[in-house]
Amino acid sequence: MLAMGISNARIFFLFYSSKMLFWLFLLLEIIAVAKVRSQTSTQGFISIDCGSSTNYTDDTTGIPYVTDYPFTDDGVNSQVAFEYSWSSQLTTLRSFPNATRSCYALKPVIKSSKYLLRGTFKYGNYDGLNRASTVKPLQFDLYFDANFWQTVSITDPSSYFRYEVLAVAMADSVSVCLVNTGSGTPFISVLEFRPLPDVMYPAVSATQFLITNMRLNIGPPLNSASVRYPDDPYDRLWKPWTDSDAFTEITTAESIESSTNDHFQPPSIVMQSAATPSDDSSTVMEFWWDHSFFGLTGDSVYVNFFFTEFTPNTARTLNIYLNAGIWYSNYTPSYLTPDCIYNTGPNVPSEEYHWAINSSGLSNLPPILNAEEVFTAMQFNPLVTNTDDADAINAIKELYRVKRSWIGDPCVPQQYPWDGVNCSYGTNPARIISINLSSSALSGSISSSFAMFAAIKYLDLSYNNLTGSIPDALGALSSLQILNLTGNNLTGTIPSSLLQKQNLVFSHGSNPNLCPGGTSCGGEKKKHSSVAIIAVVCVVSVVLLIVAIFIVWTVIKKRGTSMTTYSEQNVAQPMIENNAQESPLPIENRVFTYKELERVTNYFKKQLGKGGFGPVFHGYLKNDVQIAVKMLSQSSSQGMKEFRAEIQNLTRIHHKNLVSLLGYCMEGDKLALVYEYMPQGTLQDHLTGKFHSEATYSWARRLNIAIGAAQGLEYLHTACNPPLIHRDVKSSNILLSESLVAKVADFGLSKSFNMDNHTHIPNASAVVGTPGYIDPEYSSSNQISEKSDVYSFGVIILELVTGRPPVVRAMNSNAISLVQWVRQRLAKEDIENIIDRNLRMGHDINSIWKAVDLALRCTELDHRQRPTMARVVKELNESLELECAYSEGFTTGGSQTDTISVAFEVEPPSFFAPGAR
Ligand SMILES: *[C@@H]1O[C@H](CO)[C@@H](O)[C@H](O)[C@H]1NC(C)=O
Ligand SMILES: *[C@@H]1O[C@H](CO)[C@@H](O)[C@H](O)[C@H]1NC(C)=O
Ligand SMILES: *[C@@H]1O[C@H](CO)[C@@H](O)[C@H](O)[C@H]1NC(C)=O
Ligand SMILES: *[C@@H]1O[C@H](CO)[C@@H](O)[C@H](O)[C@H]1NC(C)=O
Ligand SMILES: *[C@@H]1O[C@H](CO)[C@@H](O)[C@H](O)[C@H]1NC(C)=O
Ligand SMILES: *[C@@H]1O[C@H](CO)[C@@H](O)[C@H](O)[C@H]1NC(C)=O
Ligand SMILES: *[C@@H]1O[C@H](CO)[C@@H](O)[C@H](O)[C@H]1NC(C)=O
């Protein structure tokens, strides 16, 4: 019995365990000089001598080899130790010490065409660490495209290890990736890509590829080298295999050419030699291999046997047996024509492949064999990245010259996506769902390619050197949950599409020239798509009046402490969002039991504030969504049914500028409302300096808050029928979300009102509201309309301009309303003298004038002269446009900013000082 199989050095070594033989083998290969013929072409070949610093043409084959710079951007060049550097091509290599996944991208290749891909690895103790030994081999994994190819296992520093695959190109490039699996630093010496005609290797298809286990030229003259290009125009490597003890080598001088339709096209020189049993009386050739030697788990083995008849007018008939079963019978080789007996489907899987070729008995001539190939078939991993996502991230890589090993498919292999990229694999193609390019030295503007990732949830571009404005298109990314643009040098206005986006945690701090801007700089129109639905929802039953009275009564009882504060008392709350406050809130509309409330608030452990109706506590729902639980004062059970109906209606009102009511609790005398939690507290907190945040530090940001709140109120007034009047509009009822979106709170507790039929509140003393904000017309006549909210909102605008509370202590120590105070000051002084000194950034005085003018009209005594909330929203937007135009001007224009901000900095802040001016 004869062992057989020398497809590559590794197999050779395993079978012979004789170093001497191996050395001889290598040396022979090097000294052999092939005849370079000219009729074949290396067109389409990609031949990379990894780690080499020069391009050159290989003497033996005439194939030009190039450096690897154009194909990879990772790793370091190294050379094998001197004692191993006898082969010039295998002297240099590239190693990848720092990355888990390092790739080469081979291109151009023709999509859907077949190819041969071969990697050669020679360790040669290049790192001086003596890493390779049979006891502890140096190992890493090899992938091509999405497919696991083989584990490279280096057991010997002097050998080279070759791996070959036959496949179909899925795209116009093929990637080869080396993955560090923790058993040593990946490296590669030579990488070769050879196109194959489609007719060849029919087992290779769009779903299946072949890993080459052996390719043997049987019976060549002694001391022959491997046959390859140009004898084989496809540069397959045919290893010589001879066993003079068992077989006799026979040769012919005639050439044995294949037709171009041949599936295998063995080179003539390979077919010109064959082996036959040396013992003339023997009529059987036997050989075997243990397939586990190839280290592959795939169990589909394909075998090709090549035959040709050297003697004219002979009829040799052969039977081929595999593991004692007949595999092919009564075959007669053709005269000087290459024949191949091959699998059309895989062989029956087996540990050991034991072959016998004998004469079938129809003739007395012994068997012959000219060449042999053995393959393991594997199925293609069809996983790819969505083309749009892949194109976009490649465009980004090119544009910013991203310094990472971003080569090959971004999402595959699945376990090793690109560094900083995460994908979702629920579908094929896979989608990119997160990109982290923080601190990656990106410069230039934010590419619109970032808006092409339709499934992206997380985008971190913080701490780069990005300039220019933020593309509006980012706001259209429907899945985006976290956007971090902190620490860049962005300018212009934040697109309203982003500011208005629900459930987005958006960080943009430390962009000194960014105008927080908002709703109108893009001139975008608001939509009221769900007006109709809400109108239905808002139809409040008649009994609601009773409820309203109940609430009014509660308010009056608590008038003395009518500040509503949900915010945490922690003054140093940082600006950067780092948890998921704005992750999608469940539209709960849910009834909580008191026990549940105890649990979600951890027994009412953390009080956020005390509102007009009772204390507010912080809590967490199961999914870590933060909530604010507002406890209502006890009351009789009278009207409970109506109260429940009203609350259920309110849970259905959703607008981005209204604090959502998620549910309620009503158990005996225990009443509570459960709201979405607003981590940035109230506008009042920011204006009074309780929170020193970025929210109110520029006029544009303040305008933005005003616009948000105004939109919330406009919605209550117009989307509901009958309109919902808030009745208690004040800066402590304007809450700020994590990304500083203003939302109106407590709206549900106001009374429904029919505009066409002004109703008198029966109890004349039941005026609702907070001193300084109350519409004087309402307090004198008890006539309430939406215009009462407009009045209160005018006061908020004045608070934003002046930074003063709604009731101001004037010089003579009498308290006067802020409205009066502003009117008095403006009658004799310049507007500059009423502007809040805490407005640190420069601002456009025309923009402020416009807002003050609007506030004064909102606070007219006659409600008919006050604008509607829709008008207020429009004019605030115009004011913001002025401000944005101005701040964009100074961002590029230069010195104006400095002058203004310096002027403010030298004066000590005077806000809230009693008797100021
Ligand atoms: C080698 O050839 C490639 C492809 O033609 C080219 O991109 C590269 O710059 C060349 N390298 C050197 C060192 O000349
Ligand atoms: C790999 O990391 C080491 C240590 O962190 C560093 O010195 C070296 O420059 C890195 N090499 C490459 C190619 O990035
Ligand atoms: C050929 O070999 C097979 C298996 O070894 C054996 O069963 C068969 O008898 C042989 N045939 C001849 C004609 O020697
Ligand atoms: C990507 O996924 C890894 C592993 O699941 C995780 O550790 C990492 O934080 C994710 N990165 C991003 C940017 O989401
Ligand atoms: C950022 O870009 C500016 C202008 O192009 C340049 O002057 C500066 O050096 C860059 N900073 C960094 C950290 O790359
Ligand atoms: C930001 O950009 C401006 C010009 O656009 C430049 O003058 C300034 O140096 C940049 N700042 C930083 C920190 O790169
Ligand atoms: C960017 O913001 C997100 C969300 O707030 C946060 O998770 C991430 O750590 C931030 N990135 C950096 C570099 O601070």
PDB file of N, CA, C and O in Angstrom, residues 596-634:
ATOM      1  N   GLU A 596     -47.651  49.059  41.956  1.00  0.00           N
ATOM      2  CA  GLU A 596     -46.714  49.231  40.829  1.00  0.00           C
ATOM      3  C   GLU A 596     -45.982  50.554  40.956  1.00  0.00           C
ATOM      4  O   GLU A 596     -44.772  50.642  40.720  1.00  0.00           O
ATOM      5  N   LEU A 597     -46.720  51.598  41.317  1.00  0.00           N
ATOM      6  CA  LEU A 597     -46.086  52.912  41.457  1.00  0.00           C
ATOM      7  C   LEU A 597     -45.018  52.867  42.543  1.00  0.00           C
ATOM      8  O   LEU A 597     -43.934  53.428  42.394  1.00  0.00           O
ATOM      9  N   GLU A 598     -45.335  52.172  43.618  1.00  0.00           N
ATOM     10  CA  GLU A 598     -44.339  52.049  44.699  1.00  0.00           C
ATOM     11  C   GLU A 598     -43.082  51.389  44.164  1.00  0.00           C
ATOM     12  O   GLU A 598     -41.967  51.788  44.464  1.00  0.00           O
ATOM     13  N   ARG A 599     -43.302  50.376  43.323  1.00  0.00           N
ATOM     14  CA  ARG A 599     -42.150  49.648  42.810  1.00  0.00           C
ATOM     15  C   ARG A 599     -41.364  50.489  41.802  1.00  0.00           C
ATOM     16  O   ARG A 599     -40.152  50.622  41.919  1.00  0.00           O
ATOM     17  N   VAL A 600     -42.047  51.107  40.842  1.00  0.00           N
ATOM     18  CA  VAL A 600     -41.303  51.843  39.810  1.00  0.00           C
ATOM     19  C   VAL A 600     -40.596  53.069  40.394  1.00  0.00           C
ATOM     20  O   VAL A 600     -39.591  53.519  39.869  1.00  0.00           O
ATOM     21  N   THR A 601     -41.126  53.600  41.494  1.00  0.00           N
ATOM     22  CA  THR A 601     -40.467  54.771  42.089  1.00  0.00           C
ATOM     23  C   THR A 601     -39.575  54.356  43.260  1.00  0.00           C
ATOM     24  O   THR A 601     -39.040  55.224  43.954  1.00  0.00           O
ATOM     25  N   ASN A 602     -39.422  53.050  43.469  1.00  0.00           N
ATOM     26  CA  ASN A 602     -38.657  52.556  44.615  1.00  0.00           C
ATOM     27  C   ASN A 602     -39.173  53.213  45.908  1.00  0.00           C
ATOM     28  O   ASN A 602     -38.440  53.846  46.652  1.00  0.00           O
ATOM     29  N   TYR A 603     -40.469  53.031  46.139  1.00  0.00           N
ATOM     30  CA  TYR A 603     -41.152  53.592  47.308  1.00  0.00           C
ATOM     31  C   TYR A 603     -40.973  55.098  47.407  1.00  0.00           C
ATOM     32  O   TYR A 603     -40.626  55.633  48.453  1.00  0.00           O
ATOM     33  N   PHE A 604     -41.173  55.767  46.279  1.00  0.00           N
ATOM     34  CA  PHE A 604     -41.166  57.235  46.222  1.00  0.00           C
ATOM     35  C   PHE A 604     -39.890  57.801  46.823  1.00  0.00           C
ATOM     36  O   PHE A 604     -39.886  58.714  47.623  1.00  0.00           O
ATOM     37  N   LYS A 605     -38.797  57.193  46.409  1.00  0.00           N
ATOM     38  CA  LYS A 605     -37.511  57.520  47.007  1.00  0.00           C
ATOM     39  C   LYS A 605     -37.020  58.896  46.544  1.00  0.00           C
ATOM     40  O   LYS A 605     -36.528  59.684  47.328  1.00  0.00           O
ATOM     41  N   LYS A 606     -37.128  59.140  45.228  1.00  0.00           N
ATOM     42  CA  LYS A 606     -36.493  60.352  44.708  1.00  0.00           C
ATOM     43  C   LYS A 606     -37.560  61.345  44.271  1.00  0.00           C
ATOM     44  O   LYS A 606     -38.259  61.125  43.293  1.00  0.00           O
ATOM     45  N   GLN A 607     -37.681  62.430  45.047  1.00  0.00           N
ATOM     46  CA  GLN A 607     -38.656  63.458  44.691  1.00  0.00           C
ATOM     47  C   GLN A 607     -38.003  64.449  43.741  1.00  0.00           C
ATOM     48  O   GLN A 607     -36.932  64.975  43.995  1.00  0.00           O
ATOM     49  N   LEU A 608     -38.677  64.663  42.626  1.00  0.00           N
ATOM     50  CA  LEU A 608     -38.113  65.576  41.629  1.00  0.00           C
ATOM     51  C   LEU A 608     -38.505  67.014  41.927  1.00  0.00           C
ATOM     52  O   LEU A 608     -37.788  67.948  41.623  1.00  0.00           O
ATOM     53  N   GLY A 609     -39.662  67.186  42.507  1.00  0.00           N
ATOM     54  CA  GLY A 609     -40.110  68.537  42.788  1.00  0.00           C
ATOM     55  C   GLY A 609     -41.503  68.488  43.375  1.00  0.00           C
ATOM     56  O   GLY A 609     -42.059  67.412  43.621  1.00  0.00           O
ATOM     57  N   LYS A 610     -42.021  69.684  43.615  1.00  0.00           N
ATOM     58  CA  LYS A 610     -43.380  69.731  44.143  1.00  0.00           C
ATOM     59  C   LYS A 610     -44.190  70.608  43.228  1.00  0.00           C
ATOM     60  O   LYS A 610     -43.886  71.789  43.050  1.00  0.00           O
ATOM     61  N   GLY A 611     -45.181  70.034  42.612  1.00  0.00           N
ATOM     62  CA  GLY A 611     -45.984  70.786  41.660  1.00  0.00           C
ATOM     63  C   GLY A 611     -47.233  71.341  42.308  1.00  0.00           C
ATOM     64  O   GLY A 611     -47.459  71.162  43.508  1.00  0.00           O
ATOM     65  N   GLY A 612     -48.010  72.011  41.520  1.00  0.00           N
ATOM     66  CA  GLY A 612     -49.232  72.615  42.015  1.00  0.00           C
ATOM     67  C   GLY A 612     -50.213  71.589  42.548  1.00  0.00           C
ATOM     68  O   GLY A 612     -51.072  71.910  43.357  1.00  0.00           O
ATOM     69  N   PHE A 613     -50.091  70.382  42.080  1.00  0.00           N
ATOM     70  CA  PHE A 613     -51.076  69.378  42.468  1.00  0.00           C
ATOM     71  C   PHE A 613     -50.530  68.383  43.475  1.00  0.00           C
ATOM     72  O   PHE A 613     -51.268  67.580  44.004  1.00  0.00           O
ATOM     73  N   GLY A 614     -49.233  68.422  43.697  1.00  0.00           N
ATOM     74  CA  GLY A 614     -48.650  67.469  44.637  1.00  0.00           C
ATOM     75  C   GLY A 614     -47.220  67.178  44.229  1.00  0.00           C
ATOM     76  O   GLY A 614     -46.712  67.727  43.247  1.00  0.00           O
ATOM     77  N   PRO A 615     -46.559  66.309  44.988  1.00  0.00           N
ATOM     78  CA  PRO A 615     -45.148  66.021  44.708  1.00  0.00           C
ATOM     79  C   PRO A 615     -44.975  65.192  43.427  1.00  0.00           C
ATOM     80  O   PRO A 615     -45.886  64.487  43.022  1.00  0.00           O
ATOM     81  N   VAL A 616     -43.778  65.300  42.837  1.00  0.00           N
ATOM     82  CA  VAL A 616     -43.452  64.539  41.623  1.00  0.00           C
ATOM     83  C   VAL A 616     -42.248  63.655  41.939  1.00  0.00           C
ATOM     84  O   VAL A 616     -41.264  64.128  42.503  1.00  0.00           O
ATOM     85  N   PHE A 617     -42.369  62.372  41.589  1.00  0.00           N
ATOM     86  CA  PHE A 617     -41.297  61.432  41.893  1.00  0.00           C
ATOM     87  C   PHE A 617     -40.699  60.855  40.611  1.00  0.00           C
ATOM     88  O   PHE A 617     -41.381  60.755  39.595  1.00  0.00           O
ATOM     89  N   HIS A 618     -39.459  60.451  40.728  1.00  0.00           N
ATOM     90  CA  HIS A 618     -38.756  59.842  39.600  1.00  0.00           C
ATOM     91  C   HIS A 618     -38.922  58.332  39.658  1.00  0.00           C
ATOM     92  O   HIS A 618     -38.969  57.756  40.740  1.00  0.00           O
ATOM     93  N   GLY A 619     -39.038  57.711  38.504  1.00  0.00           N
ATOM     94  CA  GLY A 619     -39.152  56.253  38.494  1.00  0.00           C
ATOM     95  C   GLY A 619     -38.654  55.650  37.197  1.00  0.00           C
ATOM     96  O   GLY A 619     -38.312  56.358  36.252  1.00  0.00           O
ATOM     97  N   TYR A 620     -38.586  54.341  37.200  1.00  0.00           N
ATOM     98  CA  TYR A 620     -38.165  53.604  36.011  1.00  0.00           C
ATOM     99  C   TYR A 620     -39.205  52.568  35.664  1.00  0.00           C
ATOM    100  O   TYR A 620     -39.643  51.821  36.546  1.00  0.00           O
ATOM    101  N   LEU A 621     -39.584  52.494  34.403  1.00  0.00           N
ATOM    102  CA  LEU A 621     -40.385  51.356  33.974  1.00  0.00           C
ATOM    103  C   LEU A 621     -39.457  50.167  33.756  1.00  0.00           C
ATOM    104  O   LEU A 621     -38.235  50.303  33.801  1.00  0.00           O
ATOM    105  N   LYS A 622     -40.045  49.010  33.449  1.00  0.00           N
ATOM    106  CA  LYS A 622     -39.251  47.784  33.308  1.00  0.00           C
ATOM    107  C   LYS A 622     -38.143  47.923  32.282  1.00  0.00           C
ATOM    108  O   LYS A 622     -37.027  47.491  32.479  1.00  0.00           O
ATOM    109  N   ASN A 623     -38.447  48.569  31.166  1.00  0.00           N
ATOM    110  CA  ASN A 623     -37.465  48.673  30.092  1.00  0.00           C
ATOM    111  C   ASN A 623     -36.515  49.846  30.297  1.00  0.00           C
ATOM    112  O   ASN A 623     -35.970  50.373  29.342  1.00  0.00           O
ATOM    113  N   ASP A 624     -36.364  50.260  31.568  1.00  0.00           N
ATOM    114  CA  ASP A 624     -35.438  51.337  31.904  1.00  0.00           C
ATOM    115  C   ASP A 624     -35.863  52.694  31.377  1.00  0.00           C
ATOM    116  O   ASP A 624     -35.077  53.631  31.396  1.00  0.00           O
ATOM    117  N   VAL A 625     -37.093  52.801  30.908  1.00  0.00           N
ATOM    118  CA  VAL A 625     -37.584  54.112  30.502  1.00  0.00           C
ATOM    119  C   VAL A 625     -37.845  54.902  31.775  1.00  0.00           C
ATOM    120  O   VAL A 625     -38.474  54.406  32.716  1.00  0.00           O
ATOM    121  N   GLN A 626     -37.330  56.138  31.803  1.00  0.00           N
ATOM    122  CA  GLN A 626     -37.506  56.951  33.004  1.00  0.00           C
ATOM    123  C   GLN A 626     -38.850  57.665  32.962  1.00  0.00           C
ATOM    124  O   GLN A 626     -39.287  58.111  31.903  1.00  0.00           O
ATOM    125  N   ILE A 627     -39.467  57.791  34.114  1.00  0.00           N
ATOM    126  CA  ILE A 627     -40.774  58.436  34.175  1.00  0.00           C
ATOM    127  C   ILE A 627     -40.806  59.412  35.342  1.00  0.00           C
ATOM    128  O   ILE A 627     -39.956  59.368  36.230  1.00  0.00           O
ATOM    129  N   ALA A 628     -41.772  60.301  35.280  1.00  0.00           N
ATOM    130  CA  ALA A 628     -42.047  61.196  36.398  1.00  0.00           C
ATOM    131  C   ALA A 628     -43.460  60.877  36.870  1.00  0.00           C
ATOM    132  O   ALA A 628     -44.388  60.836  36.063  1.00  0.00           O
ATOM    133  N   VAL A 629     -43.606  60.619  38.160  1.00  0.00           N
ATOM    134  CA  VAL A 629     -44.918  60.251  38.703  1.00  0.00           C
ATOM    135  C   VAL A 629     -45.438  61.423  39.529  1.00  0.00           C
ATOM    136  O   VAL A 629     -44.820  61.816  40.522  1.00  0.00           O
ATOM    137  N   LYS A 630     -46.516  61.988  39.049  1.00  0.00           N
ATOM    138  CA  LYS A 630     -47.077  63.156  39.739  1.00  0.00           C
ATOM    139  C   LYS A 630     -48.232  62.681  40.613  1.00  0.00           C
ATOM    140  O   LYS A 630     -49.230  62.160  40.121  1.00  0.00           O
ATOM    141  N   MET A 631     -48.071  62.842  41.938  1.00  0.00           N
ATOM    142  CA  MET A 631     -49.128  62.422  42.851  1.00  0.00           C
ATOM    143  C   MET A 631     -50.120  63.567  42.975  1.00  0.00           C
ATOM    144  O   MET A 631     -49.733  64.721  43.168  1.00  0.00           O
ATOM    145  N   LEU A 632     -51.398  63.249  42.847  1.00  0.00           N
ATOM    146  CA  LEU A 632     -52.404  64.288  42.999  1.00  0.00           C
ATOM    147  C   LEU A 632     -52.935  64.220  44.422  1.00  0.00           C
ATOM    148  O   LEU A 632     -53.002  63.157  45.030  1.00  0.00           O
ATOM    149  N   SER A 633     -53.340  65.382  44.909  1.00  0.00           N
ATOM    150  CA  SER A 633     -53.845  65.435  46.274  1.00  0.00           C
ATOM    151  C   SER A 633     -55.107  64.581  46.389  1.00  0.00           C
ATOM    152  O   SER A 633     -55.836  64.403  45.422  1.00  0.00           O
ATOM    153  N   GLN A 634     -55.323  64.105  47.577  1.00  0.00           N
ATOM    154  CA  GLN A 634     -56.488  63.249  47.811  1.00  0.00           C
ATOM    155  C   GLN A 634     -57.767  64.027  47.539  1.00  0.00           C
ATOM    156  O   GLN A 634     -57.826  65.227  47.681  1.00  0.00           O
TER     157      GLN A 634
END
